[in-house]
Amino acid sequence: MIYGAWICLLSPLAAAVLITLAGERISRRTAGYAATLSCFVAFAGALASFISLLGRDGGDRSVVSTAWTWISGGSYRSGLELIVDPLSVFMMLVVAGVGALIVGYSIGYMDGDAEERRYFAYMALFVFSMLLLVQGGNLLLLLAGWGMVGLSSYLLIGFWHERPSAIAAAKKAFVMNAIGDATMALAFFLLIQKANSLEFGILGGEYSSTVANLVALGLLGGAVAKSAQIPLHTWLPDAMEGPTPVSALIHAATMVTAGVYLIVRTHPIFEQAPHVADLAAGLGAATLLVAGVIALVQVDIKRVIAYSTMSQIGYMFLGVGLGSYANGMFHLMTHAFFKALLFMAAGIVIHALAAEQDIRKMGGLRTVMPRTYWAFLIGSLALVGIFPFAGFFSKDSILAAAMDHGTYGYILWVAGLAGTFLTGLYTFRLFFVVFWGEPSAYVREHFHALRRDVVGVSMASTVGVLAVLSVIGGWIQFAPWWHPVETWLQTVAEPVVSPESWQEWVSIALSLLLGLSGIAVAWLLYGARRFEVPRWAFAQRTFERKFYFDELYDALFYAPSVFAAALLRRGVEEPLIAESASDLGSDTRDLGGLVARAQTGLLRTYALAIASSVAVLAIVFVAVK
Amino acid sequence: VTTLLILLPLGAALVVWLLPLNRVSAGSLALLAALAEVGAWIQMLVRYDFARGGLQFSDRRSWFSDLDVSYHVGVYGFSVWLVGLTVIVMAATIAYAFWAGRERTRAYMGLMLFLTGSIVGVFAAQDLLLFYAFFEAMLIPLYVLVGVWGGPGRMGATLKFVLYTMAGSLLMLAAVVVYGLSENTFDLVKIGESSSQWIFLGFVAAFAIKAPLFPLHGWLPDAYRESSPEVAAVLSGVVSKAAAYGFLRIAVAKFPEPAHDFRAPILALAAVGLIYGSLLAFRAPDLRGVIAYSSLAQMGLITMGVFAVNDLGLDGSVLQMVNHGLISATLFLLAGMVERRALTGELGRLGGMARGRPALATVLMTTGVIALAVPLSSAFAGEFLILAGVFQRGWGWAVVGAVAIVLAAMYVLRLISAVLHREIGPAVSDAALDLRPAELGVTVPLVACLLALSVWPAAITQHAFRGDHGAADVAAQFK
């Protein structure tokens, strides 16, 4: 089992290193195959770990394997160690499985790009980092994986580095995530001071409420930054500058859900800090609404999906913040399936339309690409949570959990239901605009079908597999009747809330109803075009400017730090420090010149100097006596 | 072994100076000597008994017996690592200077070798006067290297450098003399602790200028900009560590009371320097400016770790000294390589160099992400330990450090994208080549050391001080 876990972790790293070192000695296609193969090997390793964990008793399902001491300071030390337990295996399967599918898809999508090798090296590096994040056996290694996914995300968003917008987006993502890393590191410093260790076990220890609150806040800061929740969410839509498979892998299926994993992994500290846990749930609820509203007005196909990702992660935060850990993780898994599917299908659309992403130029694609149309429909239905697709099973139990959390829970529950309506509306707005109606002029001019070679096959097969998963993937758990996911995760994270069965049914019925009415409204407005789309200039502008978060942060942080830097440079560095040094130099020279003038060479001057000195000294001596 | 490590480069310097060698043979001889030095260090690393710790490979000859001054050298666990940093960086810089070709090769190579010997001497000296002598001996070749082989503004840069360091040296000389006379010995191992604040401040001022710490860094931007890239690499990579070493070996170890009393102001200066350097690095207009100010910031961070005076801070600062030495040496060499191709270091005129130059892009990107302390890198390990250490002295210090981590991400990414990404800059011609094999041969070993340390930072942190609880009790380390 341990070998399985190590193979799972290291094979993508090996692929990344080999592709980098091999350079032009291997063909571009080979690099793609190597990266894909390594991810499938990783998946096999994860599967092996899963099977051997299944063979153990519930309480015995946690193994830590230490390679060596990674870092130490006095008596504090953290090992380079992996943890294999139900939670990490769950994540390993999702990450390696979806990762392998998406890397395989990239073979087709990136075909013909001049720097395919670099792309696949980065992809493999990302999968390694993500696996390190979920397998890391202590908090420090978790943070290491956390930072590494940030790095590989930076590299992949900025993959087309001659585009200034891509580079700016990549930097923004990295810096936003660095803020999260910093707050996590501060929480860890506090833990080291209190417990002198960063093992997961210490989180269950007894801490004063201040300490628990501060640690939980620090962790929440990291989670919010990585998972693009309010207020650290602004980087995610910009991150769509990267290639589409990157958006699918990193910014939908895996990395952005790391915050959810983090909260589940460190849940003991959140249980000691209930207010911070409530805050997490509240931020999730706020994000799911705000992102849902913004998604209504976006015109870039990938950005609409990106905002829906933010919104869905809001649901997960809502779930895990309330203590309904298994439901949050279950939604993470189904979301990975259907969101990857949507991105992959969108990727095929973009590919077929010569890299066009503006939905205003699309339309009527149903007739020219029927299979993609069906795949997109499946993904959309799963996203809205319509029976019997995957999202139906996972989203509703999160809402049911909210009903079991007092008044605050009911507020969140209403927000979640409103979000369901929004989800139906924005998802099917996208769907109808892109696929229904007559083919637009742009489509008629630029459309070209997928080729039936490796390029087409690799893309189509991935979409097919994900479509199947989006249909059947949810069936493994149906909260009112059977819940294997919850049982599986129980030893790691015992849920805090347990909704009644009527609460489950009410949530299911209402969210299904609202989701369907969202779809119906979308159909009226965009499908059948029975009504004019309502426009309120102010709201429209606010949504399009994304509630002015970017402008706010610019004014609050970026501009002041540029200003401070300029001020320090003009006000302190140049006049005081650089000038004073130069002045010091010239003063010394002047002083030297002054002293040199005393060297007149005239005997009488010297005699006068000696005589006057003696006289002064004599007076001084007399005076002192 | 210690004496050999000091004398080998000094002897080689003499040979290079005295024999009428031509350019190639002088360069190869110097490179050979530098590599032999690395070999000798590996020998030392293998033979040093880390389990026992303490002073090893010591050598003691009386010099003036009435003042108890002696030639006393030896190494502690952490000095082994600093000596290693010195010999590796010096070998890389000598190799680069040889490849790039400097005027008057014999004089240049001789000075570089002399510099190597004196820096190793600083890290190994166990006698105050000897320490002072090596410290000064280290500066002389630097004056010449900056002043003769520097860029157009070299005279001004040298003048500033000389004035600042001279002021520091005089203060240190006074401190050394008063301290040694009052304790009746100059032997660093035997000499007792002192509680004199004035002597402490004399040492601190000298080291603070050399490091440099804010606001005593007036010499830094010019010296780093005007000198040749390999000299800048040595200045910021290795020479600055002599100051950090001084803080650790003398200021903290021998003056526990004043170090305690002055902790807050020194930490404050270091923290201000950390933020100040990071902000200026973020707006610096040229490559070397970014690296120079980031170096100022990093020295502030290392100083914070030393003056936290606890296990975490000290282990972290030793690790970070080695990390930063390797990082900034690599970055300065890379800056030199970029400037060689573009004939300018102005960020506004560079850009797009990643296209068609995979080796340059990979090496610069790797070094850069280690420099910004991405988690899992050795620099992350060092910074994490340092900040965890100062956190225990007050959470505010660590918050300042955390802000600096974010700023570091901002200025390093700015540097990387200005050189490698975006549209091709006006100064970058299509004819500019990728890194040549020789340039790879210089930089890749340095990056490899960094990667190895990233996999196993505990190699240093577990093998710097004696035992588990040794570092906090600094004085006991040096018995």
PDB file of C-alpha atoms in Angstrom, chain A residues 20 68-77 80 115 122 128 132 140-141 143-144 147-148 151 154-155 161-162 164 167 171 174-175 178-179 181-182 185-186 188-190 192-193 198 558 561-562 564-566 568-569 572-573 577-578 580-582 584-585 588-589, chain B residues 159-160 163-164 214-215 217-219 221 276 279-280 282-283 285 293 311-312 315 354-355 362 365 369 372 374-377 380-381 383-385 387-388 391-392 398-399 402 406-407 409-410 413-414 416-417 420-423 454-458 461-462 468-469:
ATOM      1  CA  THR A  20      12.474  18.733 -19.038  1.00  0.00           C
ATOM      2  CA  TRP A  68      13.382  11.089   6.220  1.00  0.00           C
ATOM      3  CA  THR A  69      13.355  14.173   8.396  1.00  0.00           C
ATOM      4  CA  TRP A  70      12.687  17.005   6.002  1.00  0.00           C
ATOM      5  CA  ILE A  71      13.202  20.022   8.192  1.00  0.00           C
ATOM      6  CA  SER A  72      14.157  20.569  11.795  1.00  0.00           C
ATOM      7  CA  GLY A  73      14.806  23.402  14.174  1.00  0.00           C
ATOM      8  CA  GLY A  74      15.952  22.412  17.626  1.00  0.00           C
ATOM      9  CA  SER A  75      13.495  19.824  18.889  1.00  0.00           C
ATOM     10  CA  TYR A  76      10.870  20.689  16.293  1.00  0.00           C
ATOM     11  CA  ARG A  77      10.936  18.483  13.236  1.00  0.00           C
ATOM     12  CA  LEU A  80       8.985  13.922   4.494  1.00  0.00           C
ATOM     13  CA  GLU A 115       6.019  24.274 -26.888  1.00  0.00           C
ATOM     14  CA  TYR A 122       4.153  21.616 -16.316  1.00  0.00           C
ATOM     15  CA  PHE A 128       2.675  15.814  -8.624  1.00  0.00           C
ATOM     16  CA  LEU A 132       1.731  16.031  -2.597  1.00  0.00           C
ATOM     17  CA  LEU A 140       4.116  21.500   6.588  1.00  0.00           C
ATOM     18  CA  LEU A 141       4.114  19.109   3.645  1.00  0.00           C
ATOM     19  CA  LEU A 143       1.710  23.637   2.785  1.00  0.00           C
ATOM     20  CA  ALA A 144       4.536  22.525   0.508  1.00  0.00           C
ATOM     21  CA  GLY A 147       2.642  26.268  -2.625  1.00  0.00           C
ATOM     22  CA  MET A 148       3.711  23.940  -5.415  1.00  0.00           C
ATOM     23  CA  LEU A 151       3.561  27.569  -8.675  1.00  0.00           C
ATOM     24  CA  TYR A 154       1.249  30.146 -12.276  1.00  0.00           C
ATOM     25  CA  LEU A 155       3.320  28.376 -14.912  1.00  0.00           C
ATOM     26  CA  HIS A 161       3.807  33.903 -22.089  1.00  0.00           C
ATOM     27  CA  GLU A 162       4.015  36.252 -25.033  1.00  0.00           C
ATOM     28  CA  PRO A 164       0.809  40.215 -21.558  1.00  0.00           C
ATOM     29  CA  ILE A 167       1.390  36.845 -17.678  1.00  0.00           C
ATOM     30  CA  LYS A 171       1.145  36.791 -11.512  1.00  0.00           C
ATOM     31  CA  PHE A 174       0.340  33.562  -7.669  1.00  0.00           C
ATOM     32  CA  VAL A 175       0.343  36.660  -5.497  1.00  0.00           C
ATOM     33  CA  ALA A 178       0.914  33.768  -1.713  1.00  0.00           C
ATOM     34  CA  ILE A 179      -1.294  35.834   0.577  1.00  0.00           C
ATOM     35  CA  ASP A 181       0.184  30.820   2.009  1.00  0.00           C
ATOM     36  CA  ALA A 182       1.340  33.582   4.323  1.00  0.00           C
ATOM     37  CA  ALA A 185       2.269  29.961   7.652  1.00  0.00           C
ATOM     38  CA  LEU A 186       1.338  32.340  10.462  1.00  0.00           C
ATOM     39  CA  PHE A 188       1.585  27.186  11.673  1.00  0.00           C
ATOM     40  CA  PHE A 189       3.979  29.399  13.630  1.00  0.00           C
ATOM     41  CA  LEU A 190       1.387  29.656  16.341  1.00  0.00           C
ATOM     42  CA  ILE A 192       4.697  25.365  16.584  1.00  0.00           C
ATOM     43  CA  GLN A 193       4.829  27.706  19.527  1.00  0.00           C
ATOM     44  CA  LEU A 198       2.925  20.182  12.808  1.00  0.00           C
ATOM     45  CA  TYR A 558      -1.400  47.505  -5.333  1.00  0.00           C
ATOM     46  CA  SER A 561       2.579  49.529  -2.397  1.00  0.00           C
ATOM     47  CA  VAL A 562       3.722  51.027  -5.683  1.00  0.00           C
ATOM     48  CA  ALA A 564       5.220  53.433  -0.989  1.00  0.00           C
ATOM     49  CA  ALA A 565       7.997  51.984  -3.103  1.00  0.00           C
ATOM     50  CA  ALA A 566       8.229  55.143  -5.193  1.00  0.00           C
ATOM     51  CA  LEU A 568      10.845  55.338  -0.406  1.00  0.00           C
ATOM     52  CA  ARG A 569      12.954  55.481  -3.510  1.00  0.00           C
ATOM     53  CA  VAL A 572      14.641  58.003   1.376  1.00  0.00           C
ATOM     54  CA  GLU A 573      16.873  55.947  -0.841  1.00  0.00           C
ATOM     55  CA  ILE A 577      21.200  57.052   1.569  1.00  0.00           C
ATOM     56  CA  ALA A 578      22.723  57.332  -1.871  1.00  0.00           C
ATOM     57  CA  SER A 580      24.765  60.932   1.873  1.00  0.00           C
ATOM     58  CA  ALA A 581      27.224  58.326   0.707  1.00  0.00           C
ATOM     59  CA  SER A 582      28.316  60.501  -2.183  1.00  0.00           C
ATOM     60  CA  LEU A 584      30.550  61.555   2.487  1.00  0.00           C
ATOM     61  CA  GLY A 585      32.914  60.862  -0.359  1.00  0.00           C
ATOM     62  CA  THR A 588      36.303  63.546   2.720  1.00  0.00           C
ATOM     63  CA  ARG A 589      37.989  64.805  -0.383  1.00  0.00           C
TER      64      ARG A 589
ATOM     65  CA  LEU B 159      34.894  55.201  -2.865  1.00  0.00           C
ATOM     66  CA  LYS B 160      31.578  54.624  -1.119  1.00  0.00           C
ATOM     67  CA  LEU B 163      34.421  54.667   3.231  1.00  0.00           C
ATOM     68  CA  TYR B 164      31.597  52.581   4.625  1.00  0.00           C
ATOM     69  CA  PHE B 214      19.141  49.240   6.732  1.00  0.00           C
ATOM     70  CA  PRO B 215      20.056  52.173   6.828  1.00  0.00           C
ATOM     71  CA  HIS B 217      23.418  50.079   2.896  1.00  0.00           C
ATOM     72  CA  GLY B 218      24.461  53.237   1.051  1.00  0.00           C
ATOM     73  CA  TRP B 219      27.331  51.414  -0.630  1.00  0.00           C
ATOM     74  CA  PRO B 221      23.364  49.553  -4.936  1.00  0.00           C
ATOM     75  CA  TYR B 276      12.234  48.408   2.561  1.00  0.00           C
ATOM     76  CA  LEU B 279       9.625  47.363  -1.880  1.00  0.00           C
ATOM     77  CA  LEU B 280      12.636  48.897  -3.610  1.00  0.00           C
ATOM     78  CA  PHE B 282       9.795  45.696  -6.607  1.00  0.00           C
ATOM     79  CA  ARG B 283      10.359  49.053  -8.312  1.00  0.00           C
ATOM     80  CA  PRO B 285      14.524  49.605 -12.916  1.00  0.00           C
ATOM     81  CA  TYR B 293      17.716  45.158  -2.941  1.00  0.00           C
ATOM     82  CA  ASP B 311      16.637  26.973  18.085  1.00  0.00           C
ATOM     83  CA  LEU B 312      14.292  27.685  15.233  1.00  0.00           C
ATOM     84  CA  ASP B 315      18.895  26.783  12.571  1.00  0.00           C
ATOM     85  CA  ALA B 354      12.280  32.520 -23.091  1.00  0.00           C
ATOM     86  CA  ARG B 355      11.434  31.989 -26.726  1.00  0.00           C
ATOM     87  CA  THR B 362      14.635  26.840 -17.182  1.00  0.00           C
ATOM     88  CA  MET B 365      12.864  30.191 -13.659  1.00  0.00           C
ATOM     89  CA  VAL B 369      11.026  30.304  -7.822  1.00  0.00           C
ATOM     90  CA  LEU B 372      10.772  33.637  -3.873  1.00  0.00           C
ATOM     91  CA  VAL B 374       7.954  28.712  -2.990  1.00  0.00           C
ATOM     92  CA  PRO B 375       7.017  26.070  -0.428  1.00  0.00           C
ATOM     93  CA  LEU B 376       9.055  22.869  -0.784  1.00  0.00           C
ATOM     94  CA  SER B 377      12.161  24.854  -1.738  1.00  0.00           C
ATOM     95  CA  PHE B 380      11.078  28.235   2.063  1.00  0.00           C
ATOM     96  CA  ALA B 381      12.461  25.917   4.725  1.00  0.00           C
ATOM     97  CA  GLU B 383      12.414  31.415   5.898  1.00  0.00           C
ATOM     98  CA  PHE B 384       9.807  29.271   7.591  1.00  0.00           C
ATOM     99  CA  LEU B 385      12.178  28.362  10.425  1.00  0.00           C
ATOM    100  CA  LEU B 387       9.899  33.324  11.024  1.00  0.00           C
ATOM    101  CA  ALA B 388       8.740  30.538  13.325  1.00  0.00           C
ATOM    102  CA  PHE B 391       7.264  34.526  16.064  1.00  0.00           C
ATOM    103  CA  GLN B 392       8.171  33.281  19.511  1.00  0.00           C
ATOM    104  CA  ALA B 398       6.494  37.216  11.896  1.00  0.00           C
ATOM    105  CA  VAL B 399       3.636  39.208  10.405  1.00  0.00           C
ATOM    106  CA  ALA B 402       4.816  37.184   6.072  1.00  0.00           C
ATOM    107  CA  VAL B 406       4.184  38.214  -0.530  1.00  0.00           C
ATOM    108  CA  LEU B 407       6.386  41.109  -1.663  1.00  0.00           C
ATOM    109  CA  ALA B 409       6.684  36.837  -4.844  1.00  0.00           C
ATOM    110  CA  MET B 410       5.859  40.170  -6.457  1.00  0.00           C
ATOM    111  CA  LEU B 413       7.828  37.354 -10.692  1.00  0.00           C
ATOM    112  CA  ARG B 414       8.309  40.863 -12.039  1.00  0.00           C
ATOM    113  CA  ILE B 416      11.192  36.769 -14.394  1.00  0.00           C
ATOM    114  CA  SER B 417       8.460  38.059 -16.634  1.00  0.00           C
ATOM    115  CA  LEU B 420      11.691  35.952 -20.126  1.00  0.00           C
ATOM    116  CA  HIS B 421       8.118  36.740 -21.014  1.00  0.00           C
ATOM    117  CA  ARG B 422       5.975  39.272 -22.845  1.00  0.00           C
ATOM    118  CA  GLU B 423       6.923  40.598 -26.258  1.00  0.00           C
ATOM    119  CA  SER B 454      15.227  21.505  -1.078  1.00  0.00           C
ATOM    120  CA  VAL B 455      14.862  17.765  -0.846  1.00  0.00           C
ATOM    121  CA  TRP B 456      16.755  17.639   2.409  1.00  0.00           C
ATOM    122  CA  PRO B 457      17.067  20.983   4.222  1.00  0.00           C
ATOM    123  CA  ALA B 458      17.558  19.054   7.429  1.00  0.00           C
ATOM    124  CA  THR B 461      19.504  22.252  10.135  1.00  0.00           C
ATOM    125  CA  GLN B 462      20.270  18.969  11.844  1.00  0.00           C
ATOM    126  CA  ASP B 468      18.794  18.878  19.957  1.00  0.00           C
ATOM    127  CA  HIS B 469      18.670  21.825  22.262  1.00  0.00           C
TER     128      HIS B 469
END
